[in-house]
Coordinates of C-alpha atoms in Angstrom, one line a residue:
M8 CA 126.3 154.1 93.7
L9 CA 126.7 154.0 89.9
V10 CA 130.0 155.6 90.1
L11 CA 131.2 153.1 92.6
C12 CA 130.1 150.1 90.4
L13 CA 131.8 151.7 87.3
A14 CA 134.9 152.1 89.4
L15 CA 135.0 148.6 90.7
A16 CA 134.1 146.8 87.3
P17 CA 137.8 146.5 85.9
A18 CA 139.0 144.9 89.2
L19 CA 136.1 142.4 89.2
L20 CA 136.7 141.5 85.4
A21 CA 140.5 140.8 86.1
A22 CA 139.7 138.7 89.2
A23 CA 137.1 136.5 87.2
A24 CA 139.7 136.0 84.4
A25 CA 142.3 134.9 86.8
H26 CA 139.9 132.4 88.4
A27 CA 138.8 130.8 85.1
A28 CA 142.3 130.5 83.5
P29 CA 143.3 127.3 85.5
Y30 CA 140.4 125.5 84.5
T31 CA 141.0 126.3 80.8
T32 CA 144.5 125.2 80.8
A33 CA 143.8 122.2 83.0
A34 CA 140.7 120.9 81.1
S35 CA 141.5 121.8 77.5
A36 CA 145.2 121.7 77.2
P37 CA 145.6 118.0 78.1
Y38 CA 143.1 116.9 75.5
T39 CA 145.0 119.0 72.7
T40 CA 148.6 118.3 73.6
A41 CA 148.7 115.1 75.5
A42 CA 146.0 113.0 73.7
S43 CA 145.9 114.3 70.3
A44 CA 149.6 115.1 69.6
P45 CA 150.7 111.4 69.6
Y46 CA 148.1 110.5 66.9
A47 CA 148.9 113.6 65.0
S48 CA 152.6 112.8 64.9
A49 CA 152.0 109.1 64.2
A50 CA 149.5 109.4 61.7
S51 CA 149.5 112.8 59.9
A52 CA 153.1 113.7 59.8
P53 CA 154.6 110.7 57.9
Y54 CA 151.6 110.7 55.3
A55 CA 151.9 114.3 54.9
T56 CA 155.3 113.9 53.1
A57 CA 154.6 110.4 51.5
A58 CA 154.6 112.0 47.9
D59 CA 158.1 113.6 48.5
A60 CA 159.6 110.9 50.7
T61 CA 161.8 108.0 49.4
P62 CA 159.8 104.7 49.2
T63 CA 160.8 102.4 52.0
V64 CA 160.4 98.7 52.8
R65 CA 160.2 97.0 56.2
L66 CA 160.1 93.3 57.1
S67 CA 158.4 91.5 60.2
A68 CA 161.6 89.1 60.1
K69 CA 165.0 89.1 58.8
E70 CA 165.2 85.4 58.3
A71 CA 162.6 82.6 57.5
G72 CA 162.6 79.2 56.0
K73 CA 160.9 77.9 52.9
G74 CA 157.1 77.5 53.4
G75 CA 157.0 80.2 56.0
T76 CA 155.7 83.8 55.5
V77 CA 157.1 87.2 56.2
T78 CA 154.9 90.5 56.4
V79 CA 156.1 93.3 54.3
A80 CA 155.2 96.9 55.0
G81 CA 156.1 100.0 53.3
R82 CA 155.6 103.8 53.1
G83 CA 156.4 106.8 50.9
W84 CA 154.9 105.2 47.8
R85 CA 152.7 106.7 45.3
P86 CA 149.0 106.5 46.5
K87 CA 146.8 103.7 44.9
A88 CA 149.9 102.4 43.2
L89 CA 150.1 98.6 42.3
L90 CA 153.3 96.8 43.6
T91 CA 154.9 93.6 43.3
L92 CA 156.6 91.8 46.2
L93 CA 159.6 89.3 45.1
I94 CA 162.3 87.3 47.0
C95 CA 165.4 87.5 44.9
G96 CA 168.8 86.0 45.1
Q97 CA 172.4 87.5 44.4
N98 CA 170.8 90.9 45.6
M99 CA 168.9 90.9 42.4
I100 CA 172.0 91.8 40.5
G101 CA 170.6 89.8 37.4
G102 CA 167.3 91.3 37.4
T103 CA 164.2 89.3 37.9
N104 CA 165.7 86.3 36.4
S105 CA 167.2 85.8 39.9
C106 CA 163.7 86.1 41.8
A107 CA 161.1 83.6 42.8
N108 CA 158.6 85.0 40.3
G109 CA 156.1 82.1 40.7
D110 CA 155.7 82.9 44.5
G111 CA 155.4 86.7 44.3
R112 CA 152.6 88.9 45.4
A113 CA 151.0 92.0 44.4
V114 CA 149.6 94.7 46.5
T115 CA 148.0 98.2 46.1
T116 CA 148.9 101.1 48.2
D117 CA 146.4 103.1 50.1
T118 CA 145.5 106.8 49.7
H119 CA 148.5 107.7 51.8
G120 CA 151.1 105.6 49.9
A121 CA 151.4 102.8 52.5
F122 CA 150.7 99.1 52.4
R123 CA 151.1 95.8 54.4
R124 CA 151.1 92.4 52.8
K125 CA 152.2 88.8 53.7
L126 CA 154.7 87.1 51.4
P127 CA 155.3 83.4 51.3
V128 CA 159.0 82.4 51.6
A129 CA 160.4 80.6 48.6
E130 CA 163.9 79.8 47.3
P131 CA 164.9 81.9 44.4
P132 CA 166.8 80.4 41.6
K133 CA 170.1 82.3 42.6
P134 CA 171.9 81.8 45.8
C135 CA 171.8 84.2 48.5
P136 CA 172.4 87.0 49.8
C137 CA 168.8 87.5 49.1
V138 CA 166.5 90.6 49.2
V139 CA 162.8 91.2 49.2
H140 CA 162.4 93.5 46.1
V141 CA 159.3 95.8 45.8
A142 CA 158.6 97.7 42.6
T143 CA 155.8 99.6 40.9
V144 CA 154.0 97.9 37.9
T145 CA 152.4 100.8 36.5
G146 CA 153.2 104.7 36.3
A147 CA 156.4 106.1 37.3
A148 CA 159.1 103.6 38.1
A149 CA 160.0 103.2 41.9
D150 CA 161.6 100.3 43.8
A151 CA 163.1 99.4 47.1
E152 CA 164.6 96.5 48.6
A153 CA 165.2 95.0 52.1
A154 CA 167.8 92.4 53.2
F155 CA 166.3 89.0 54.0
K156 CA 167.9 85.4 54.6
V157 CA 166.2 82.3 53.4
A158 CA 167.1 79.7 55.8
G159 CA 168.5 76.5 54.3
H160 CA 169.2 78.3 51.0
P161 CA 172.7 78.0 49.6
V162 CA 175.0 81.3 50.0
A163 CA 177.6 82.3 47.3
P164 CA 179.8 85.4 46.6
L165 CA 178.3 87.9 44.3
P166 CA 179.5 87.9 40.8
K167 CA 182.1 90.5 40.1
E168 CA 181.1 93.7 38.6
R169 CA 182.0 94.0 34.9
T170 CA 184.5 96.3 34.1
G171 CA 184.9 98.3 30.8
G172 CA 183.2 101.1 29.0
R173 CA 179.5 102.1 28.9
L174 CA 178.2 102.0 25.7
A175 CA 175.2 104.3 24.4
V176 CA 173.4 104.6 21.3
L177 CA 174.3 107.8 19.3
A178 CA 172.2 107.3 16.2
Q179 CA 169.1 105.8 14.8
P180 CA 169.7 102.1 14.2
R181 CA 169.3 100.7 10.6
L182 CA 168.3 97.3 9.1
T183 CA 170.1 96.9 5.9
G184 CA 169.9 94.0 3.2
S185 CA 167.2 92.6 1.2
S186 CA 165.5 89.2 0.6
G187 CA 166.1 87.0 -2.2
L188 CA 164.2 84.6 -4.3
L189 CA 164.8 81.8 -1.7
T190 CA 163.1 83.8 1.0
W191 CA 159.9 84.0 -1.3
F192 CA 159.8 80.2 -1.1
G193 CA 160.2 80.2 2.6
A194 CA 164.0 80.6 3.5
P195 CA 164.9 82.5 6.7
A196 CA 164.8 86.2 6.3
Q197 CA 168.2 87.9 7.0
R198 CA 169.3 91.5 7.6
E199 CA 172.1 93.3 9.3
L200 CA 171.5 95.7 12.2
R201 CA 173.8 98.8 12.1
V202 CA 174.0 100.8 15.4
T203 CA 176.4 103.7 16.1
V204 CA 177.4 103.4 19.8
G205 CA 179.6 105.6 21.8
N206 CA 181.8 104.7 24.8
L207 CA 180.7 106.9 27.9
G208 CA 183.0 105.2 30.4
S209 CA 186.7 105.9 31.3
A210 CA 187.9 102.4 30.0
P211 CA 187.7 101.0 26.5
A212 CA 185.4 98.5 25.5
K213 CA 187.0 95.7 23.9
D214 CA 185.1 93.0 22.0
P215 CA 181.7 93.7 23.7
V216 CA 178.9 91.1 23.9
F217 CA 175.6 92.1 22.7
Q218 CA 172.2 90.3 23.0
V219 CA 170.1 90.5 19.8
G220 CA 166.4 89.5 20.3
T221 CA 163.5 89.3 17.8
S222 CA 159.8 89.2 18.9
H223 CA 156.6 88.8 17.1
G224 CA 153.4 90.4 18.4
V225 CA 152.8 90.2 22.1
F226 CA 155.5 87.4 22.6
A227 CA 158.7 88.1 24.4
P228 CA 161.9 88.4 22.4
E229 CA 164.2 85.4 21.9
W230 CA 167.7 86.6 22.8
A231 CA 171.0 85.4 21.1
E232 CA 174.4 86.5 22.2
Q233 CA 176.8 88.0 19.6
Q234 CA 180.2 89.1 20.1
W235 CA 181.3 92.2 18.1
R236 CA 184.9 91.9 17.1
G237 CA 186.7 95.5 17.8
T238 CA 187.3 98.1 20.5
V239 CA 185.5 101.2 21.3
P240 CA 188.0 103.6 23.1
A241 CA 186.8 105.8 25.9
G242 CA 185.1 108.9 24.6
K243 CA 184.9 107.6 21.0
K244 CA 182.2 106.1 18.9
A245 CA 182.0 103.1 16.5
E246 CA 179.5 101.5 14.1
V247 CA 178.4 98.1 15.2
R248 CA 177.1 95.7 12.6
L249 CA 175.4 92.4 13.9
P250 CA 173.4 89.9 11.6
V251 CA 169.8 89.2 12.2
E252 CA 168.0 86.0 11.0
L253 CA 164.3 84.9 11.5
P254 CA 163.1 81.3 11.4
A255 CA 162.0 79.8 8.0
G256 CA 158.7 80.9 6.9
A257 CA 158.4 83.8 9.2
H258 CA 156.3 86.7 8.1
G259 CA 154.6 89.6 9.6
D260 CA 155.7 92.4 11.9
Y261 CA 158.7 91.8 14.0
L262 CA 160.7 93.7 16.5
V263 CA 164.5 93.6 16.7
S264 CA 166.0 94.6 20.0
L265 CA 169.7 95.1 21.1
K266 CA 170.7 94.6 24.7
Y267 CA 174.1 95.4 26.2
G268 CA 174.9 95.0 29.9
G269 CA 171.4 93.9 30.9
K270 CA 170.0 97.2 29.2
V271 CA 167.9 97.4 26.1
L272 CA 169.6 99.9 23.9
V273 CA 167.5 99.9 20.6
E274 CA 164.3 98.6 19.2
Q275 CA 163.9 98.6 15.4
P276 CA 160.6 97.4 13.7
W277 CA 161.0 95.0 10.6
G278 CA 158.1 94.0 8.3
V279 CA 158.5 90.7 6.7
G280 CA 156.6 89.7 3.6
R281 CA 154.7 86.6 3.1
P282 CA 156.5 83.7 1.4
W283 CA 153.9 83.5 -1.6
G284 CA 156.2 80.9 -3.3
V285 CA 155.2 78.3 -0.5
T286 CA 151.5 79.1 -1.1
L287 CA 152.1 78.7 -4.9
F288 CA 153.7 75.4 -4.4
W289 CA 150.8 74.0 -2.1
V290 CA 148.2 75.2 -4.8
L291 CA 150.0 73.3 -7.5
L292 CA 150.5 70.4 -5.3
C293 CA 146.7 70.2 -4.6
I294 CA 146.1 70.3 -8.4
V295 CA 148.7 67.9 -9.8
V296 CA 148.4 65.1 -7.1
P297 CA 144.8 64.6 -7.7
T298 CA 145.1 64.7 -11.3
A299 CA 147.8 62.0 -11.3
V300 CA 145.9 59.9 -8.9
F301 CA 142.8 60.2 -11.4
R302 CA 144.8 59.2 -14.4
I303 CA 146.4 56.3 -12.6
G304 CA 143.0 55.0 -11.3
M305 CA 141.4 55.2 -14.9
A306 CA 144.5 53.3 -16.3
L307 CA 144.0 50.6 -13.6
V308 CA 140.2 50.4 -14.5
D309 CA 140.8 50.3 -18.3
R310 CA 143.2 47.4 -17.8
V311 CA 141.1 45.4 -15.2
R312 CA 137.6 45.6 -16.8
P313 CA 136.5 42.8 -19.2
H314 CA 136.3 43.4 -23.1
G315 CA 133.7 41.8 -25.3
P316 CA 134.4 40.4 -28.8
G317 CA 135.0 43.1 -31.3
R318 CA 135.1 45.7 -28.6
G319 CA 138.7 45.5 -27.6
R320 CA 140.9 48.4 -28.7
S321 CA 143.7 46.0 -29.5
E322 CA 141.6 43.5 -31.4
G323 CA 140.0 46.0 -33.7
R324 CA 143.5 47.3 -34.6
T325 CA 145.3 43.9 -35.2
H326 CA 142.7 41.6 -37.0
P327 CA 142.0 43.4 -40.2
P328 CA 145.7 43.7 -41.2
A329 CA 146.1 40.0 -40.3
R330 CA 143.4 38.9 -42.8
G331 CA 144.7 41.3 -45.5
H332 CA 148.3 40.0 -45.1
A333 CA 147.4 36.3 -45.0
A334 CA 145.1 36.3 -47.9
G335 CA 147.0 38.5 -50.1
R336 CA 145.4 40.0 -53.3
R337 CA 143.1 36.9 -53.9
S338 CA 141.6 37.5 -50.5
G339 CA 141.3 41.1 -51.3
A340 CA 139.7 40.2 -54.7
A341 CA 137.3 37.8 -52.9
G342 CA 136.4 40.3 -50.5
T343 CA 135.6 42.8 -53.4
G344 CA 133.4 40.3 -55.2
Q345 CA 131.7 39.5 -52.0
R346 CA 131.1 43.1 -51.5
I347 CA 129.8 43.4 -55.1
R348 CA 127.4 40.4 -54.7
N349 CA 126.0 41.9 -51.6
R350 CA 125.3 45.1 -53.3
T351 CA 123.9 43.5 -56.6
P352 CA 120.6 42.3 -55.2
R353 CA 119.9 45.5 -53.7
A354 CA 120.7 47.3 -57.1
R355 CA 118.3 44.9 -58.8
D356 CA 115.6 45.5 -56.3
T357 CA 115.7 49.2 -56.4
A358 CA 116.5 49.7 -60.3
G359 CA 114.3 46.8 -61.7
P360 CA 114.9 44.8 -64.8
G361 CA 116.0 46.4 -68.0
T362 CA 117.5 49.4 -66.4
P363 CA 120.1 50.9 -68.6
G364 CA 123.6 50.7 -67.3
D365 CA 123.1 47.2 -65.8
G366 CA 124.1 45.4 -69.0
A367 CA 127.6 46.3 -68.5
A368 CA 127.5 44.3 -65.3
L369 CA 125.5 41.4 -66.3
P370 CA 124.1 40.0 -69.7
W371 CA 120.6 40.9 -69.5
F372 CA 118.3 39.9 -72.6
T373 CA 115.0 41.5 -74.1
P374 CA 112.0 39.6 -74.5
D375 CA 112.5 39.4 -78.3
T376 CA 116.0 38.2 -78.2
A377 CA 115.7 35.8 -75.3
P378 CA 116.2 32.0 -76.2
S379 CA 113.0 30.1 -76.3
T380 CA 112.2 28.1 -73.3
T381 CA 111.1 25.3 -75.4
T382 CA 114.1 24.9 -77.4
S383 CA 116.3 25.2 -74.5
T384 CA 114.5 22.8 -72.3
E385 CA 113.5 20.2 -75.0
R386 CA 115.5 17.0 -75.0
P387 CA 116.7 15.6 -78.1
T388 CA 114.8 12.4 -79.2
S389 CA 117.0 9.3 -78.9
K390 CA 117.5 7.3 -82.2
G391 CA 114.6 4.8 -82.8
S392 CA 112.2 6.6 -80.5
A393 CA 108.7 7.3 -81.7

């Protein structure tokens, strides 16, 4: 019996496997291939290659009017990246200056590098053909565009592409020159920017037009176009010299930038000293003006206030000479005698009678030599009187 069971065991196992195979393929295979495969291909396959794929942008509509909205979606971007969405005219040839920056939107991609955002439709400052421009704000630069038509917005031909050489900077730029005495008193500071450029294109660059900008702190540069007179042949280099000037009274740390063909070529720092002459002028002005006002005020007060007799400055100076000139010597002598008479009683009171030295001034007499009072006062008798 045991030998019979061992002999039939392989046949029984093979039959059981053949009987169970249909249930395994019919039950498990549909859920693995038919149900899960579509989600795996739609969800995991694109995101698995998002880091290596090129960023793409898709629009919910190709045309919309001002005031409407359009849904912008994208894939293949860097995960958790901040993006800006803008509607630009002229295919954004002039950069963001041709975009409706005030109506733009920002969006952050998810962990798979995808995003979806509604963008209000606005008319860009430049005519169409228009595009929806998507670009990264931080990190590695990346951008993508999708054609879009703003209904009712004017359409114009694209500007012609500039022909000529492609200039590149070959050496470190320099700012030459120095400030004079007038700059110390607030005159505009001036320098000359010297840049060695090379023509990398196949055509010569004749009289190229550069843009020179100066910025202070966090402010954007103020650009000014300057044309350099000369020609840079293809494959050659030349030194470009352009003047740079700051506003009057400017001081601090400035940054000089040079742009050509919409691209910034160089940025050179420039430290400008403070115009101390202006500070000195204001300090002196604050000292001189109050002093002058005080002197004028004191002169007015001295002229307006009343003067008592004998207190006036003019009377004290003019009256004594008038008396002296009008009276002459006799007045002077009389004045001298008056002063002597005024001093004589005081001398008598202090010195007393009989003091030596007073005889020279007045004829004093001693008691023995003095004339008799009787003889001096007795009247002579008249003739015939008793």
